[in-house]
C-alpha positions as a LaTeX table, in Angstrom:
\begin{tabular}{lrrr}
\hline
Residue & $x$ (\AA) & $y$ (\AA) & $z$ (\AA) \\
\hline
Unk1 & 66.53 & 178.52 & 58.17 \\
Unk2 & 68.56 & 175.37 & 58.83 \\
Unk3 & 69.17 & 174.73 & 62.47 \\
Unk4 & 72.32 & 172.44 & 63.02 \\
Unk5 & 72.22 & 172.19 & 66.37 \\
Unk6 & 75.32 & 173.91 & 66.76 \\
Unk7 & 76.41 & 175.88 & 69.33 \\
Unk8 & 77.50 & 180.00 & 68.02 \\
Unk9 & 81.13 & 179.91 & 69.49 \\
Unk10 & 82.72 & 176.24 & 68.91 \\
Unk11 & 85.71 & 177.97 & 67.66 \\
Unk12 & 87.08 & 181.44 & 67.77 \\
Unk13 & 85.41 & 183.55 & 64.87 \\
Unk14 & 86.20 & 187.36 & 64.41 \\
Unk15 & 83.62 & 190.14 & 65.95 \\
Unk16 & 82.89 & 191.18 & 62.17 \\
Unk17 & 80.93 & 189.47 & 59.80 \\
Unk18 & 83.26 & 187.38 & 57.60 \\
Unk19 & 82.47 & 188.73 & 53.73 \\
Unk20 & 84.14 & 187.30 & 50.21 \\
Unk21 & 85.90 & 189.99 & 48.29 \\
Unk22 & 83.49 & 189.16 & 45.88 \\
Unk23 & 80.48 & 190.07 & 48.47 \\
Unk24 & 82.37 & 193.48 & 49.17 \\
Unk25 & 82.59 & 194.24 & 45.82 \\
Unk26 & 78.50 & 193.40 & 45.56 \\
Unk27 & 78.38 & 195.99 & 48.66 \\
Unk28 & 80.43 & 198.67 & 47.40 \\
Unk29 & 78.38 & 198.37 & 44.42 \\
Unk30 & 75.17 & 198.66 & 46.17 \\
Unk31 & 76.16 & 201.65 & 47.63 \\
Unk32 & 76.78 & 203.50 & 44.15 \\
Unk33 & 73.05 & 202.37 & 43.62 \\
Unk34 & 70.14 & 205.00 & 43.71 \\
Unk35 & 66.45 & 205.33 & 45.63 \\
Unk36 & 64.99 & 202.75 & 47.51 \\
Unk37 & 67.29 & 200.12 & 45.61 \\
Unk38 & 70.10 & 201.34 & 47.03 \\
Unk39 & 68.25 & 201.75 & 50.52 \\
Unk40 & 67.52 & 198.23 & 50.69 \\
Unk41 & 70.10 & 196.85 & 49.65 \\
Unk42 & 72.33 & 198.96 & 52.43 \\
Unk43 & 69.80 & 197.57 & 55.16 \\
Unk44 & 70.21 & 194.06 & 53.82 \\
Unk45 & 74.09 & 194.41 & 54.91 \\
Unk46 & 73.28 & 195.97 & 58.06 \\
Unk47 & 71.11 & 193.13 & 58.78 \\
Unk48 & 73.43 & 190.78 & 58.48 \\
Unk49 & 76.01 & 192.48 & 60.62 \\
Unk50 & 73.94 & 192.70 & 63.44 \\
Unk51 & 72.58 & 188.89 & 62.21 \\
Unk52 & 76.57 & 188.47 & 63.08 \\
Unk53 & 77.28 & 189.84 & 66.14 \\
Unk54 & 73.88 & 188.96 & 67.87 \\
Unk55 & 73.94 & 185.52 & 67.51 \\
Unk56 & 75.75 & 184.13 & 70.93 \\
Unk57 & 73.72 & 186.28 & 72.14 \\
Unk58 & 70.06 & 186.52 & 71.30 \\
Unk59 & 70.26 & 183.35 & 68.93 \\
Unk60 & 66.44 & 184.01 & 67.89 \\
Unk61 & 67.21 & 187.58 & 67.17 \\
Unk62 & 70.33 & 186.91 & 65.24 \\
Unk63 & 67.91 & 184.66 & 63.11 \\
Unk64 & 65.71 & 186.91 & 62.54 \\
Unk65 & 68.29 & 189.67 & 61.20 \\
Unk66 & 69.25 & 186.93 & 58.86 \\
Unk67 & 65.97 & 186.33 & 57.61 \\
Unk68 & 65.33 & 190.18 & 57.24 \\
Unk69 & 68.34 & 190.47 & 55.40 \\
Unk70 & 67.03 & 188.22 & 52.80 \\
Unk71 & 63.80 & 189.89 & 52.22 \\
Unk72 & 65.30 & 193.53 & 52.07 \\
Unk73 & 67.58 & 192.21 & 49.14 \\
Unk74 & 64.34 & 190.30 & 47.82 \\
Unk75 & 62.79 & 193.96 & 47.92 \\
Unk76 & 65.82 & 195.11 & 46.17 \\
Unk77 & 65.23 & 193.19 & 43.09 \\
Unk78 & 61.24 & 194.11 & 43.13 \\
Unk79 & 62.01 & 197.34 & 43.40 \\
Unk80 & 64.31 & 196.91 & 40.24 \\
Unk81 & 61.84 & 195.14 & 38.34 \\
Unk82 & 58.99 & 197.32 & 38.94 \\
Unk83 & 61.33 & 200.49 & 37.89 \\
Unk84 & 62.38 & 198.98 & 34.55 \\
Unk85 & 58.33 & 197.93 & 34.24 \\
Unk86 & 59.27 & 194.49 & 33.55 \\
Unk87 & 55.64 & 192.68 & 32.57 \\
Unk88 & 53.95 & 191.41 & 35.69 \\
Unk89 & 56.38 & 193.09 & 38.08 \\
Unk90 & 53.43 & 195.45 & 39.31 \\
Unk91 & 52.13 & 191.61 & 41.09 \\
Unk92 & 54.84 & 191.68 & 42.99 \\
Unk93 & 54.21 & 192.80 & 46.45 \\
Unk94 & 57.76 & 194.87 & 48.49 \\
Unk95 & 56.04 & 194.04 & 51.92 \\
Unk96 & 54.21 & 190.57 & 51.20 \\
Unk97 & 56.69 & 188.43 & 52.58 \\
Unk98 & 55.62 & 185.12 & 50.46 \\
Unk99 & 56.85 & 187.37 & 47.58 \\
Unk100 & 59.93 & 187.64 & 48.87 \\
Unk101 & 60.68 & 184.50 & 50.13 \\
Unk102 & 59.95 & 183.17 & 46.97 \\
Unk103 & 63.02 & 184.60 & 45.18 \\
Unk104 & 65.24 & 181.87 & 46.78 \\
Unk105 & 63.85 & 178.96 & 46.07 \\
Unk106 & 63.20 & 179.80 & 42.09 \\
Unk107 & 67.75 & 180.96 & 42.27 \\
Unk108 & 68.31 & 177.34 & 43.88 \\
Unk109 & 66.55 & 175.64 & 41.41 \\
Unk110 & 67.64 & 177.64 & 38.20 \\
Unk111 & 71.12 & 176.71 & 39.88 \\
Unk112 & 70.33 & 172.71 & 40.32 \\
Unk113 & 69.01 & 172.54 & 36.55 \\
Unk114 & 71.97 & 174.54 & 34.92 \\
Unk115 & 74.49 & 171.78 & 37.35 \\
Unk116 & 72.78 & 169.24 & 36.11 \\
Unk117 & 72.29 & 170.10 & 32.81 \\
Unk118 & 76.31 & 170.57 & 32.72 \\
Unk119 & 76.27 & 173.79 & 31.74 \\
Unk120 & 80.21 & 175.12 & 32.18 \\
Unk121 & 79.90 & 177.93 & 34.74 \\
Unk122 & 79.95 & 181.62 & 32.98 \\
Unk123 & 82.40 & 184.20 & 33.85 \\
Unk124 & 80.86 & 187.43 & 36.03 \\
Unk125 & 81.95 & 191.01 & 36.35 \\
Unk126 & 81.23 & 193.58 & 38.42 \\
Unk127 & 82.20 & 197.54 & 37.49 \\
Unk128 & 84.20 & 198.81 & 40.65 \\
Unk129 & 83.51 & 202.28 & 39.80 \\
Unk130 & 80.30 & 204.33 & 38.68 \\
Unk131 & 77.08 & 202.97 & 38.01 \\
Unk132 & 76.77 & 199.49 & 39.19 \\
Unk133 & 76.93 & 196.89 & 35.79 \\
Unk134 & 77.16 & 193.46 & 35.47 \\
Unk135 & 78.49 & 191.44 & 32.16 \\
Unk136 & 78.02 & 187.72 & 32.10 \\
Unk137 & 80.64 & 185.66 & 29.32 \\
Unk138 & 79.52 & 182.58 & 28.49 \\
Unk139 & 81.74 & 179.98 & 27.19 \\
Unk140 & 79.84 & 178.74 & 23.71 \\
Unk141 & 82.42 & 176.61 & 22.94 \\
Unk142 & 81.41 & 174.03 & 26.11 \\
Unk143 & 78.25 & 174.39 & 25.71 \\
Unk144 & 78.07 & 173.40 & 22.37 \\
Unk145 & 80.13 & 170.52 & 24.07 \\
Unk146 & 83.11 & 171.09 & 21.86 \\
Unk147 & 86.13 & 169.98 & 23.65 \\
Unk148 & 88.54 & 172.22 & 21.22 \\
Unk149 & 87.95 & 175.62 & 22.27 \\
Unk150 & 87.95 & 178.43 & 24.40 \\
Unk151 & 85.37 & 180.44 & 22.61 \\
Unk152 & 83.38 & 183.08 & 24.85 \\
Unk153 & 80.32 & 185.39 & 24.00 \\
Unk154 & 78.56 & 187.84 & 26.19 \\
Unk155 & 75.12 & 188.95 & 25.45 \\
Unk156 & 74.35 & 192.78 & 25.30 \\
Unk157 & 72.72 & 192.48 & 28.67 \\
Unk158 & 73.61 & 189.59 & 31.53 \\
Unk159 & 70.66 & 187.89 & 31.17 \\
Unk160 & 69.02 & 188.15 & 27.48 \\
Unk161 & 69.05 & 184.96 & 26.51 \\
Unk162 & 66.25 & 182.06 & 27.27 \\
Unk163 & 66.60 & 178.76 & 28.37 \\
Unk164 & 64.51 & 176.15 & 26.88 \\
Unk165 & 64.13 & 172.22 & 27.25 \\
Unk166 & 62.41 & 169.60 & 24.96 \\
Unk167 & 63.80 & 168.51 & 21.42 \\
Unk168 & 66.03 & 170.84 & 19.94 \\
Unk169 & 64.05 & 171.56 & 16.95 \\
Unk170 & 61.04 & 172.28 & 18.71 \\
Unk171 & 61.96 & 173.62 & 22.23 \\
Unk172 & 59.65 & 175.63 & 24.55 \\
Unk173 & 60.14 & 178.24 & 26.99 \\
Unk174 & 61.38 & 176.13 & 30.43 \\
Unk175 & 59.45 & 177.28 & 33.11 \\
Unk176 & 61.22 & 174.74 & 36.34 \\
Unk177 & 58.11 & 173.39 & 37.43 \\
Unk178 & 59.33 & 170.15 & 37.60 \\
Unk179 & 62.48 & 171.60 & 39.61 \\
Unk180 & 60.28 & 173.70 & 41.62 \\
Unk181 & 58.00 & 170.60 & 43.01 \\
Unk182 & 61.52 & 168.64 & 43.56 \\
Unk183 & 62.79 & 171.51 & 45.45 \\
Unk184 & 59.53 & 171.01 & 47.88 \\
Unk185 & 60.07 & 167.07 & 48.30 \\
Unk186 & 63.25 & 167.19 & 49.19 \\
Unk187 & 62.31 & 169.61 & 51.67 \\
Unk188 & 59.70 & 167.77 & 53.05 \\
Unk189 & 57.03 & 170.20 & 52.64 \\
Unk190 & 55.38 & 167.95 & 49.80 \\
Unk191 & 54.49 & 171.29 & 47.60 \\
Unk192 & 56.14 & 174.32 & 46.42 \\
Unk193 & 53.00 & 176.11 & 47.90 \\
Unk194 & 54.09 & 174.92 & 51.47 \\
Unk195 & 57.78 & 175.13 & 51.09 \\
Unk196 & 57.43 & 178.93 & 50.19 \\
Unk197 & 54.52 & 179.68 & 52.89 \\
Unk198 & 57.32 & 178.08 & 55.69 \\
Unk199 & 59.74 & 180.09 & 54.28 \\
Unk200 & 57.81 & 182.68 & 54.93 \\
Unk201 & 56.16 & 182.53 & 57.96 \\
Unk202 & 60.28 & 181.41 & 59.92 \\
Unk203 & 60.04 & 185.31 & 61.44 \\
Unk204 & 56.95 & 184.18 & 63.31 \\
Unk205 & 58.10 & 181.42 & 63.91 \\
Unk206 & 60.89 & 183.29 & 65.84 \\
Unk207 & 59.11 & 185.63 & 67.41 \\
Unk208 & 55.86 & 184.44 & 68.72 \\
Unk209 & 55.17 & 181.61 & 71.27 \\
Unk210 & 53.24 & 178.70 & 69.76 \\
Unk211 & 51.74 & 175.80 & 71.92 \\
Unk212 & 54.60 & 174.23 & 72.17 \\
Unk213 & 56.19 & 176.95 & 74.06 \\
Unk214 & 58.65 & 179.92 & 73.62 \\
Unk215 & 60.94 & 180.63 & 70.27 \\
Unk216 & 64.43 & 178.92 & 70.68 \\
Unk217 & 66.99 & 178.00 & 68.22 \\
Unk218 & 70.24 & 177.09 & 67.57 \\
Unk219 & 72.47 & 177.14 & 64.78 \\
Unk220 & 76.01 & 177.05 & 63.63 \\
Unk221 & 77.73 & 180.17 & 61.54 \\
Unk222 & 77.32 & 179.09 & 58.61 \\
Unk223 & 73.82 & 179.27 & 58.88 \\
Unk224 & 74.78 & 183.18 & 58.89 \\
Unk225 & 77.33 & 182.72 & 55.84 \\
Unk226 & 74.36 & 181.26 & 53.78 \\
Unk227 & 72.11 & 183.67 & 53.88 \\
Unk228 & 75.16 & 186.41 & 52.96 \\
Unk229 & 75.48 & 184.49 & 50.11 \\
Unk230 & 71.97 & 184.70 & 49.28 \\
Unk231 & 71.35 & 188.40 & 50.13 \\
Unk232 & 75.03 & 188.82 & 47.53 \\
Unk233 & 73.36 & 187.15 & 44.85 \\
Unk234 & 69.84 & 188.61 & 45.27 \\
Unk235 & 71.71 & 192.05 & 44.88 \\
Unk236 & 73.37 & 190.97 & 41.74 \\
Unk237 & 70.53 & 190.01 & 40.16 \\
Unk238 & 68.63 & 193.32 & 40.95 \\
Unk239 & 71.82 & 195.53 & 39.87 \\
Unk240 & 71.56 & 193.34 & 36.61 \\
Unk241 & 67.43 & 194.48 & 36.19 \\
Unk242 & 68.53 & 198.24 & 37.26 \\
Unk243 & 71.38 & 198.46 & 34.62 \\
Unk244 & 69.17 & 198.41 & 31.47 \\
Unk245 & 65.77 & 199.40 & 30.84 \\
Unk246 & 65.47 & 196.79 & 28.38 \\
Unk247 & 63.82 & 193.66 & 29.34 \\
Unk248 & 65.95 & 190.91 & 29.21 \\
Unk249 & 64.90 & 187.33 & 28.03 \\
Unk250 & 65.99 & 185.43 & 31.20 \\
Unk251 & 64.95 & 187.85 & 33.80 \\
Unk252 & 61.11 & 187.12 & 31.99 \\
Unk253 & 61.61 & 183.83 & 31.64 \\
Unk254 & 62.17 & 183.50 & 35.54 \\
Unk255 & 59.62 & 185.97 & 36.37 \\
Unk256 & 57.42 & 183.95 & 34.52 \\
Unk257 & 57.95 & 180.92 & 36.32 \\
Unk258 & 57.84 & 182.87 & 40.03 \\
Unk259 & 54.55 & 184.55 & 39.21 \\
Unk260 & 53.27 & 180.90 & 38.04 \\
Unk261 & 54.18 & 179.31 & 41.38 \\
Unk262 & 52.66 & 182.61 & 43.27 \\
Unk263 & 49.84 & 182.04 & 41.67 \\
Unk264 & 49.09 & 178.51 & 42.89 \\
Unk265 & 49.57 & 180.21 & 46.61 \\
Unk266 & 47.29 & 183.12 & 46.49 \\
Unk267 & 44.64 & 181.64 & 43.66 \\
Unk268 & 44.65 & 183.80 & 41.56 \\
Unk269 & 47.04 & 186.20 & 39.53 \\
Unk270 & 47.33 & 187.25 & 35.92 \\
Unk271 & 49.52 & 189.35 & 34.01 \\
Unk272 & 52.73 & 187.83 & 33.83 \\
Unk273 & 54.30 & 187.76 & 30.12 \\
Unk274 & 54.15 & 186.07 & 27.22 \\
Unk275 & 57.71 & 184.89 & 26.14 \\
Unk276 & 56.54 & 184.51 & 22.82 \\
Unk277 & 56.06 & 188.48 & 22.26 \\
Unk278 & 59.37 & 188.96 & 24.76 \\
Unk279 & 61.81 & 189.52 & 21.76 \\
Unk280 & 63.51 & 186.33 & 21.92 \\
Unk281 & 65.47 & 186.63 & 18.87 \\
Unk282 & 67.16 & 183.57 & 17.85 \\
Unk283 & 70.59 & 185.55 & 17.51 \\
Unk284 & 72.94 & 182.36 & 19.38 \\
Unk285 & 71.77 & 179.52 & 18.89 \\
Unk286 & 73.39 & 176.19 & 20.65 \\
Unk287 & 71.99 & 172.89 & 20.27 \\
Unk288 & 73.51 & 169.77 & 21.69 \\
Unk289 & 72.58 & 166.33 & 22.87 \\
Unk290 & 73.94 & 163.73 & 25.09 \\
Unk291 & 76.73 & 161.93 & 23.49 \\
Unk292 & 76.97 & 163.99 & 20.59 \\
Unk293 & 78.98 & 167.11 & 19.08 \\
Unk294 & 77.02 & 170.39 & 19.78 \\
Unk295 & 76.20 & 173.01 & 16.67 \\
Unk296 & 76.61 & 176.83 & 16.81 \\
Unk297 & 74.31 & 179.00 & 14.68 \\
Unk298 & 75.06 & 182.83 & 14.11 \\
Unk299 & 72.48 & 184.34 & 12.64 \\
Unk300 & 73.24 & 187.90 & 14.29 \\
Unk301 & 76.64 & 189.77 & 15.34 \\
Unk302 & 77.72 & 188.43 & 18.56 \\
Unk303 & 80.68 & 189.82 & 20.87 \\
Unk304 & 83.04 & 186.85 & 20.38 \\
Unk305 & 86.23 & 185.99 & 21.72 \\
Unk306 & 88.79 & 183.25 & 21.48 \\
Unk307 & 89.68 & 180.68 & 18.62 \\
Unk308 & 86.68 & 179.09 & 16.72 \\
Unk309 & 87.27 & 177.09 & 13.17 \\
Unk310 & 83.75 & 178.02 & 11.94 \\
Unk311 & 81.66 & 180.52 & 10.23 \\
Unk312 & 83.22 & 183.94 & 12.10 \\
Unk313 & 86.10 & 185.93 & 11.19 \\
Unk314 & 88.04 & 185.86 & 14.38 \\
Unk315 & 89.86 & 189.11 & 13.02 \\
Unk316 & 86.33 & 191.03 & 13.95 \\
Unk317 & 84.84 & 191.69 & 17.30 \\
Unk318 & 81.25 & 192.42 & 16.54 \\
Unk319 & 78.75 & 192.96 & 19.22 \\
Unk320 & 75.25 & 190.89 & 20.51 \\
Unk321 & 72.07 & 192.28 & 20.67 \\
Unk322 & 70.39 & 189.38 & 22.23 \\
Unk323 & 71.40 & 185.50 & 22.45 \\
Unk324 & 69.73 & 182.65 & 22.99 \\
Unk325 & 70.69 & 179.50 & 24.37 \\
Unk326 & 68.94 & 175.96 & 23.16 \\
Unk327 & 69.19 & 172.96 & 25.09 \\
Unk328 & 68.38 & 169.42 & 23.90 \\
Unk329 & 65.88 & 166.97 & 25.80 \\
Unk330 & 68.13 & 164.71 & 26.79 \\
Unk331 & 70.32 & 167.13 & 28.99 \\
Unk332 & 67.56 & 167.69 & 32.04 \\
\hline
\end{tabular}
């Protein structure tokens, strides 16, 4: 939780939490969700209203809303994985709350690598009616660092493609440990096993007087808007899991790297999987380096749109079954 020191009322702010369209559309969504998925993800909102309206009031209560939000959209995506049996979900705990605090910190860093990496932002849409799906269009044009084009290709499902660093030729599986330890200097906590463990223990924190005395905080709004964010994205990523049984590259690839870092806190856990027998088919294939032109390999029908002077028809629209996405050392 950040505390800023800010009083809750510097300006007028409405009674009702402030949400992005994009955040009601992530709501209305969850609601057209099923079982304890949807359940949780309905009680993460609700959280965050009352997060809302509390704080002014019971600042250390509105906190703690906040924080509870998080978790019930952390339990969301659990709950997602463990239903579509994803390998080394069945580690993952609902009511540990390192678990769930852990989510975060893995999302800011996959977000700090792909920024720094310069990897154009993809396009994201979200059905308005029916089941909940997401599709994800990423523009392989930019990424292969081609300045000519407006060429965009979705994978089958959001996330099936994996992300790997080292020479292009012989790249391995990325699993943000290096990002990860970062993450927990910056922080000040000095490990990832401490920043997630504070994370984790902030309710406490909140709620129970330590020798220093009684719980009090205080924080500015945005502190509220932050974690809405977080709970909005959370919930995308577990209606991306619940939309497909299939296991998608990514999803194991970060999985992966969570149930490394877990393991570090709690000594000892096994199971999570092997990328190497994951299916990563190298269907899209995008190599680049800094300072040079980027290469696109097609080895596999992709769902393609836009103008591209290569080795595609651009009369045919032909659809992905997986992609993957290859990054050269030099862009970390």
């Amino acid at each position: 939780m950040t505390d800023t020191r800010s009083p809750a009322h510097d300006i007028a702010r409405s009674r009702d939490l402030p949400l992005h369209d994009w955040q009601l559309s992530v709501e209305n969504a969850v609601g057209r969700l099923t079982g304890h998925i949807r359940h949780a993800g309905r009680g993460a909102f609700e959280h965050l209203r009352k997060a809302w309206r509390l704080h002014g009031v019971d600042d250390e209560m509105s906190a703690f809303r906040a924080i509870t939000a998080e978790e019930e959209a952390a339990t969301a995506v659990i709950l997602a994985l463990q239903r579509q049996r994803y390998p080394g979900a069945n580690r993952l705990n609902a009511w540990n709350h390192v678990h769930k605090m852990a989510f975060w910190p893995l999302i800011a860093t996959i977000n700090d690598f792909l920024f720094r990496s310069g990897i154009p932002a993809p396009r994201v849409s979200l059905s308005k009616r029916g089941r909940p799906r997401v599709e994800l269009h990423l523009n392989i044009a930019a990424l292969a660092g081609m300045d000519d084009g407006d060429t965009w290709a979705s994978p089958d499902a959001p996330l099936n493609f994996g992300l790997r660093a080292g020479e292009a030729d012989n790249a391995m599986v990325h699993r943000f440990e290096q990002e990860l330890a970062e993450l927990a200097d910056r922080s000040g906590a000095g490990s990832i096993l401490r920043y997630i463990q504070a994370e984790a223990n902030q309710r406490n924190r909140l709620l129970y007087a330590s020798q220093d005395g009684i719980p009090h905080v205080e924080f500015h709004d945005d502190m509220l808007r932050s974690r809405a964010k977080r709970v909005c994205v959370l919930l995308m990523l577990a209606i991306i899991v619940a939309q497909t049984p299939q296991h998608q590259i990514f999803v194991l690839q970060c999985l992966e790297a969570m149930l490394v870092a877990l393991e570090r806190i709690e000594g000892q856990l096994s199971g999570y999987p092997e990328l190497s027998a994951s299916g990563d088919r190298p269907l899209l294939t995008i190599r680049r380096k800094q300072g040079e032109r980027g290469t696109i390999s097609l080895t596999a029908p992709v769902d393609v749109g836009g103008i591209w002077q290569g080795g595609w028809d651009a009369e045919r629209q032909i659809r992905a079954t997986a992609a993957r996405v290859t990054y050269g050392q030099t862009d970390l």
